Amino acid sequence: MIYITYADLFHTSYFGITKKIMSQIKIFQQSWKRVYYTTRKGKMIYLMEGNRVIDKELAVTSAMCNKSIDVWLDKYKIQRTYIRYDFADRSFMNFLESQKNKNIKSVLEIPTYPYDGEITNERIRIEDEYYRKQLYRFIKCAATNTEAENIWGISCIKLLNGVDMDKCPLHMKKKIDKKIVLISVGSMAIWHGYERILEGIYNYYADGNQEYDIIFKIVGDGPEKGKYCLLTEEYGLQSRVEFCGMLEGEGLNRQYEQADIAVSSLGLYKTGIHSVTPIKGAEYCARGIPFVCGYHDMRFPEDAEYIMKVSNNSEPVDMRGIIDFYENIVLQKNLNRRMRDYATEHFTWEKMMAPIIEYLK
C-alpha cells in the first residue's frame, strides 16, 4: 500500500499534517504490514517506509510526480492507495486512470471542503475546478470531514480528525491565582487568526484592567509569524507574548503544563469555512485542556462546557469572556479527566479510520 502525498512532510510548516499522516499510516500498518508513503522535497519525490528512503525520482512538475508514483505502483506491486488530495490537473487524472486500469483500490482524502478559499494561484484554481468534476470516473470513495454523502459524484466516508492518545499526556497544571496562560500550537496559517487574541489582550489592558496577568504562548512557525511579531511589538505586549518556536515531545509537554486555556483556529472566516474538525481540538481534549475556537466542531456536543466558542469573524477576543470561562469552567475539579475520557471514547485514530480500513479490504 502507498499513502500518496504531494507535500514536503518534513518541512516545519507541515508539522501538524505530518503528525496526522503518520498516525494514519500507523493504523494502516495494523491491516497491511508494508505501507509506503510519498513526500516531495525540492525537485525530488521520495518513496518512504518509516524513516527509510526506498526510492526517489526527479520530479520538477506535478506530471513528473504522478509518473514516478505510477511506476512505483508496478515496481512494488501495490494493491491499494490512499491519496491526500492536493489539486486536480491532467497529469493527476492520467495517474488515476492508470491505477484504475491496474485494479488498484483507492480512497481519496479531501482534507478541507470546501477549499476554494485556500487556493491563491488562479491557474491552479481554474484547472482544479475543471478536472475535479471528472474525478468520479476513477475514484469511487472519498474521505472528508463534512456531513456530505457525495462530493463531485463520489460517495463519501466521514473522516474526522483523531488523536494519538499515547502522545497526549493528561494535563495536570497547578493553578496560579489571578494568572491565565493561553497556548496555541499550530503552523501559523492565515486561518489560525491569532491576531484576535493579541488585540484582545491589548484592549483588556488599554481599558485599565489589571485584575489578571494574561500570558499568550505561541508554539510553532509559519507564514503568519512575522505578522504576529509585529503586532506584539505594536501593542507593546513583549512581556505577555512568548514565541516558543517549533516543539514536540517533552519540550511541547512542558509548555502545555504551564497553560490554562488552549487556542484553536480563530480565522476560518477568511477561507469561508464555518465547520471543521481540526487535529488540535482533539489533542486539546485528549490532554484535558479547555479551549477557545471560532468554528463549529461536529465531534463535540453543542453544549460541551470546556469549549468557549467565539464569533467566526475578525472581532478581537474579549479577555473578560476568557476570564469568565476560566473562573466558571476551567477551575472545575476533574474537568481534565472528563475531557480525557471523552477523547478516549470518540477520538482515537482506530475509531476514525475503521470505515476506510473496511472499504480498502
Coordinates of C-alpha atoms in Angstrom, one line a residue:
M1 CA 0.0 0.0 0.0
I2 CA 1.1 3.6 -0.7
Y3 CA -0.1 6.7 1.2
I4 CA 0.3 9.4 -1.5
T5 CA 1.0 13.0 -0.6
Y6 CA 2.5 15.8 -2.7
A7 CA 3.8 17.9 0.2
D8 CA 7.2 18.1 1.9
L9 CA 6.2 16.3 5.0
F10 CA 9.5 17.2 6.8
H11 CA 9.1 21.0 6.4
T12 CA 8.2 22.8 9.6
S13 CA 5.0 24.3 8.1
Y14 CA 3.6 20.7 7.6
F15 CA 4.4 19.6 11.2
G16 CA 0.7 19.1 12.2
I17 CA -0.2 17.5 8.9
T18 CA 2.8 15.1 9.1
K19 CA 1.7 14.0 12.6
K20 CA -1.8 13.2 11.3
I21 CA -0.4 11.3 8.3
M22 CA 2.0 9.2 10.4
S23 CA -0.9 8.4 12.8
Q24 CA -3.0 7.2 9.8
I25 CA -0.1 5.1 8.5
K26 CA 0.2 3.5 11.9
I27 CA -3.4 2.4 11.6
F28 CA -3.0 1.1 8.1
Q29 CA 0.0 -1.0 9.2
Q30 CA -2.3 -2.9 11.5
S31 CA -4.0 -4.3 8.5
W32 CA -1.3 -4.2 5.8
K33 CA 2.2 -4.6 7.2
R34 CA 4.1 -2.8 4.4
V35 CA 2.8 0.8 4.0
Y36 CA 4.9 3.2 1.9
Y37 CA 4.3 6.9 1.6
T38 CA 5.5 9.7 -0.7
T39 CA 6.9 13.1 0.1
R40 CA 8.2 15.8 -2.2
K41 CA 11.3 17.9 -1.4
G42 CA 12.8 20.4 -3.8
K43 CA 13.0 18.9 -7.2
M44 CA 12.6 15.3 -6.0
I45 CA 9.9 12.9 -5.0
Y46 CA 10.6 10.2 -2.5
L47 CA 9.1 6.8 -1.7
M48 CA 9.5 6.2 2.1
E49 CA 8.9 3.4 4.5
G50 CA 9.3 4.7 8.1
N51 CA 12.4 6.8 8.0
R52 CA 14.0 4.9 5.1
V53 CA 14.1 6.2 1.6
I54 CA 13.0 3.3 -0.6
D55 CA 13.1 5.0 -4.0
K56 CA 13.4 8.5 -5.4
E57 CA 12.9 10.3 -8.7
L58 CA 13.4 13.7 -10.2
A59 CA 10.0 15.5 -10.1
V60 CA 10.2 19.1 -11.2
T61 CA 6.5 19.2 -12.2
S62 CA 3.3 17.6 -11.0
A63 CA 3.3 15.4 -14.1
M64 CA 6.7 14.0 -13.2
C65 CA 5.5 13.3 -9.7
N66 CA 2.5 11.4 -10.9
K67 CA 4.5 9.5 -13.5
S68 CA 7.0 8.4 -10.8
I69 CA 4.3 7.2 -8.4
D70 CA 2.7 5.3 -11.3
V71 CA 5.9 3.5 -12.0
W72 CA 6.2 2.6 -8.3
L73 CA 2.7 1.0 -8.3
D74 CA 4.1 -1.6 -10.7
K75 CA 7.6 -1.9 -9.3
Y76 CA 6.4 -2.5 -5.7
K77 CA 3.3 -4.5 -6.6
I78 CA 0.9 -2.0 -4.9
Q79 CA -2.7 -3.1 -4.4
R80 CA -4.1 -0.1 -2.5
T81 CA -3.6 3.6 -2.4
Y82 CA -4.7 6.3 0.0
I83 CA -4.3 9.7 -1.7
R84 CA -4.3 13.0 0.2
Y85 CA -5.8 15.4 -2.3
D86 CA -3.9 18.4 -3.4
F87 CA -5.5 19.6 -6.7
A88 CA -6.6 18.0 -9.9
D89 CA -4.9 18.5 -13.3
R90 CA -4.4 16.5 -16.4
S91 CA -1.4 14.5 -15.0
F92 CA -3.4 13.6 -11.9
M93 CA -6.3 12.4 -14.0
N94 CA -3.9 10.3 -16.1
F95 CA -2.5 8.8 -12.9
L96 CA -5.9 7.9 -11.5
E97 CA -6.9 6.3 -14.8
S98 CA -3.7 4.2 -14.8
Q99 CA -4.3 3.0 -11.2
K100 CA -7.9 2.1 -12.1
N101 CA -6.7 0.1 -15.0
K102 CA -4.4 -1.8 -12.7
N103 CA -7.4 -2.6 -10.5
I104 CA -5.9 -0.8 -7.5
K105 CA -8.4 0.0 -4.8
S106 CA -8.2 3.7 -3.7
V107 CA -9.6 6.3 -1.3
L108 CA -9.2 10.0 -2.0
E109 CA -9.0 12.1 1.2
I110 CA -10.2 15.7 0.8
P111 CA -8.7 17.3 3.9
T112 CA -10.7 20.5 3.7
Y113 CA -14.0 21.0 1.9
P114 CA -14.9 23.4 0.6
Y115 CA -11.4 24.6 -0.1
D116 CA -11.6 27.2 -2.9
G117 CA -10.7 30.0 -0.5
E118 CA -7.3 28.3 0.2
I119 CA -6.2 28.3 -3.5
T120 CA -4.4 31.6 -4.3
N121 CA -3.0 30.6 -7.7
E122 CA -5.5 31.4 -10.4
R123 CA -4.3 28.9 -12.9
I124 CA -4.4 26.0 -10.4
R125 CA -7.9 27.1 -9.3
I126 CA -9.3 27.1 -12.8
E127 CA -7.6 23.8 -13.7
D128 CA -8.9 22.2 -10.5
E129 CA -12.4 23.4 -11.0
Y130 CA -12.4 21.8 -14.4
Y131 CA -10.9 18.4 -13.6
R132 CA -12.4 17.7 -10.2
K133 CA -15.8 17.3 -11.8
Q134 CA -14.4 14.3 -13.6
L135 CA -12.8 12.5 -10.6
Y136 CA -15.8 10.3 -10.2
R137 CA -14.7 8.4 -13.3
F138 CA -11.7 6.9 -11.5
I139 CA -12.4 7.4 -7.8
K140 CA -15.4 5.7 -6.1
C141 CA -14.7 6.7 -2.4
A142 CA -13.7 9.9 -0.8
A143 CA -12.9 10.6 2.8
T144 CA -13.9 14.1 4.0
N145 CA -14.5 15.9 7.3
T146 CA -18.0 17.0 6.3
E147 CA -21.5 15.6 6.6
A148 CA -21.7 15.4 2.8
E149 CA -22.7 12.0 1.4
N150 CA -21.5 12.8 -2.1
I151 CA -18.9 15.2 -3.5
W152 CA -18.4 15.6 -7.3
G153 CA -20.4 12.4 -7.8
I154 CA -18.1 10.4 -5.4
S155 CA -19.5 8.6 -2.4
C156 CA -18.1 9.9 0.9
I157 CA -16.9 8.4 4.2
K158 CA -16.9 11.0 7.0
L159 CA -13.4 11.2 8.3
L160 CA -13.0 13.4 11.4
N161 CA -9.5 14.1 12.7
G162 CA -8.5 11.9 15.6
V163 CA -5.6 11.8 18.0
D164 CA -2.8 9.5 19.1
M165 CA -3.6 9.2 22.9
D166 CA -0.2 7.9 23.7
K167 CA 1.4 11.2 22.6
C168 CA -1.0 13.4 24.6
P169 CA -0.4 13.1 28.3
L170 CA -3.0 14.3 30.7
H171 CA -2.7 18.0 31.7
M172 CA -2.1 18.5 35.4
K173 CA -1.3 22.2 35.8
K174 CA -1.4 23.7 39.3
K175 CA -3.4 26.9 39.0
I176 CA -1.8 30.3 39.9
D177 CA -4.0 32.9 41.5
K178 CA -5.1 35.7 39.1
K179 CA -2.9 34.4 36.2
I180 CA -4.2 32.9 33.0
V181 CA -1.8 31.3 30.5
L182 CA -3.1 30.8 26.9
I183 CA -1.4 28.5 24.5
S184 CA -1.7 28.0 20.7
V185 CA 0.0 25.2 18.9
G186 CA -0.1 25.4 15.1
S187 CA 1.6 26.2 11.8
M188 CA 0.5 29.9 12.0
A189 CA -1.5 29.8 8.8
I190 CA -3.9 32.6 7.8
W191 CA -6.9 30.7 9.2
H192 CA -5.5 30.5 12.7
G193 CA -6.3 34.1 13.3
Y194 CA -4.2 34.6 16.5
E195 CA -4.2 38.4 15.9
R196 CA -7.7 38.3 17.5
I197 CA -6.1 37.1 20.8
L198 CA -3.3 39.7 20.6
E199 CA -5.7 42.5 20.0
G200 CA -8.0 41.2 22.8
I201 CA -5.1 41.3 25.3
Y202 CA -4.1 44.8 24.2
N203 CA -7.7 46.0 24.6
Y204 CA -8.0 44.4 28.1
Y205 CA -5.1 46.4 29.5
A206 CA -5.8 49.5 27.4
D207 CA -9.2 49.7 29.2
G208 CA -7.4 49.9 32.5
N209 CA -7.9 46.3 33.6
Q210 CA -5.2 44.9 35.9
E211 CA -7.0 42.1 37.8
Y212 CA -5.5 39.2 35.8
D213 CA -2.0 38.6 34.4
I214 CA -2.7 37.2 30.9
I215 CA 0.1 35.4 29.0
F216 CA -0.1 34.0 25.5
K217 CA 2.4 31.3 24.4
I218 CA 2.6 30.7 20.7
V219 CA 4.1 27.4 19.7
G220 CA 5.0 26.7 16.1
D221 CA 6.1 28.5 13.0
G222 CA 4.6 29.6 9.7
P223 CA 3.7 32.3 7.2
E224 CA 1.8 34.5 9.8
K225 CA 4.6 34.6 12.4
G226 CA 6.0 37.8 11.1
K227 CA 2.6 39.5 11.3
Y228 CA 2.1 38.3 14.9
C229 CA 5.6 39.5 15.9
L230 CA 4.9 43.0 14.5
L231 CA 1.5 43.2 16.3
T232 CA 3.1 42.1 19.6
E233 CA 5.6 45.0 19.3
E234 CA 2.9 47.5 18.1
Y235 CA 0.7 46.6 21.0
G236 CA 3.6 46.6 23.5
L237 CA 2.9 43.0 24.5
Q238 CA 6.5 41.7 24.5
S239 CA 6.3 40.8 28.2
R240 CA 2.9 38.9 27.7
V241 CA 3.5 37.1 24.4
E242 CA 6.1 34.3 24.1
F243 CA 7.1 32.8 20.7
C244 CA 8.2 29.3 21.6
G245 CA 9.2 28.0 18.2
M246 CA 8.7 24.5 16.9
L247 CA 8.4 22.0 19.7
E248 CA 7.5 18.3 20.1
G249 CA 7.8 15.6 22.7
E250 CA 8.9 16.7 26.2
G251 CA 9.6 20.3 25.1
L252 CA 6.0 20.7 23.9
N253 CA 4.6 18.9 27.0
R254 CA 6.4 21.4 29.3
Q255 CA 4.7 24.3 27.6
Y256 CA 1.3 22.6 27.9
E257 CA 1.9 22.1 31.6
Q258 CA 2.1 25.8 32.1
A259 CA -1.1 26.6 30.2
D260 CA -4.7 27.0 31.5
I261 CA -6.6 27.5 28.2
A262 CA -5.7 26.5 24.6
V263 CA -6.4 28.4 21.5
S264 CA -7.7 26.7 18.3
S265 CA -8.4 28.3 14.9
L266 CA -10.0 31.8 15.1
G267 CA -9.6 32.9 11.4
L268 CA -11.6 30.4 9.4
Y269 CA -13.9 33.1 8.2
K270 CA -11.0 34.2 5.9
T271 CA -11.5 30.9 3.9
G272 CA -15.3 30.8 4.1
I273 CA -15.3 27.8 6.4
H274 CA -17.6 27.5 9.4
S275 CA -17.5 23.8 10.4
V276 CA -14.3 21.8 10.7
T277 CA -12.6 19.1 12.9
P278 CA -9.0 20.4 13.5
I279 CA -6.5 18.0 14.9
K280 CA -5.6 20.5 17.6
G281 CA -9.2 20.4 19.0
A282 CA -8.9 16.6 19.5
E283 CA -5.4 16.9 21.0
Y284 CA -6.5 19.7 23.5
C285 CA -9.4 17.5 24.6
A286 CA -7.1 14.4 24.9
R287 CA -4.8 16.4 27.2
G288 CA -7.7 17.8 29.2
I289 CA -7.1 21.5 28.4
P290 CA -10.3 23.6 27.8
F291 CA -10.0 25.7 24.6
V292 CA -11.4 28.6 22.7
C293 CA -12.3 28.4 19.0
G294 CA -14.2 30.3 16.2
Y295 CA -15.9 27.4 14.4
H296 CA -18.4 24.5 14.8
D297 CA -16.7 21.2 15.5
M298 CA -19.1 18.3 14.8
R299 CA -17.1 15.9 17.0
F300 CA -18.3 17.7 20.2
P301 CA -21.9 18.1 21.6
E302 CA -23.2 21.7 21.2
D303 CA -23.2 22.2 25.0
A304 CA -19.6 21.0 25.6
E305 CA -18.8 23.2 28.6
Y306 CA -15.0 23.0 28.1
I307 CA -15.2 24.8 24.7
M308 CA -15.5 28.6 24.5
K309 CA -16.9 29.4 21.1
V310 CA -16.4 32.9 19.8
S311 CA -17.7 34.6 16.6
N312 CA -16.2 33.5 13.3
N313 CA -15.1 36.9 12.2
S314 CA -12.3 39.5 12.8
E315 CA -13.5 40.8 16.1
P316 CA -10.9 40.8 19.0
V317 CA -11.5 38.0 21.6
D318 CA -12.8 39.7 24.7
M319 CA -10.5 38.8 27.6
R320 CA -13.3 39.4 30.1
G321 CA -15.0 36.4 28.4
I322 CA -11.8 34.4 28.7
I323 CA -11.7 35.3 32.4
D324 CA -15.4 34.2 32.9
F325 CA -14.6 31.0 31.1
Y326 CA -11.6 30.4 33.4
E327 CA -13.4 31.1 36.6
N328 CA -16.6 29.2 35.8
I329 CA -15.3 26.3 33.8
V330 CA -11.5 25.9 33.8
L331 CA -11.3 25.7 37.6
Q332 CA -13.8 22.9 37.9
K333 CA -12.4 19.8 39.7
N334 CA -11.6 16.8 37.4
L335 CA -12.6 18.7 34.2
N336 CA -9.3 17.5 32.6
R337 CA -10.2 13.8 33.3
R338 CA -13.7 14.2 31.9
M339 CA -12.2 15.7 28.7
R340 CA -9.7 12.9 28.5
D341 CA -12.4 10.2 28.9
Y342 CA -14.4 11.9 26.1
A343 CA -11.4 11.9 23.8
T344 CA -10.6 8.2 24.6
E345 CA -14.2 7.2 23.7
H346 CA -14.5 9.3 20.5
F347 CA -11.2 10.4 19.0
T348 CA -8.8 7.5 18.6
W349 CA -7.5 7.0 15.1
E350 CA -8.5 3.4 15.2
K351 CA -12.1 4.5 15.5
M352 CA -11.8 7.3 12.9
M353 CA -10.1 5.1 10.3
A354 CA -12.3 2.0 10.7
P355 CA -14.7 2.7 7.8
I356 CA -11.8 3.4 5.5
I357 CA -10.0 0.2 6.5
E358 CA -13.2 -1.7 5.9
Y359 CA -13.6 -0.2 2.4
L360 CA -10.0 -0.9 1.4
K361 CA -10.1 -4.6 2.5

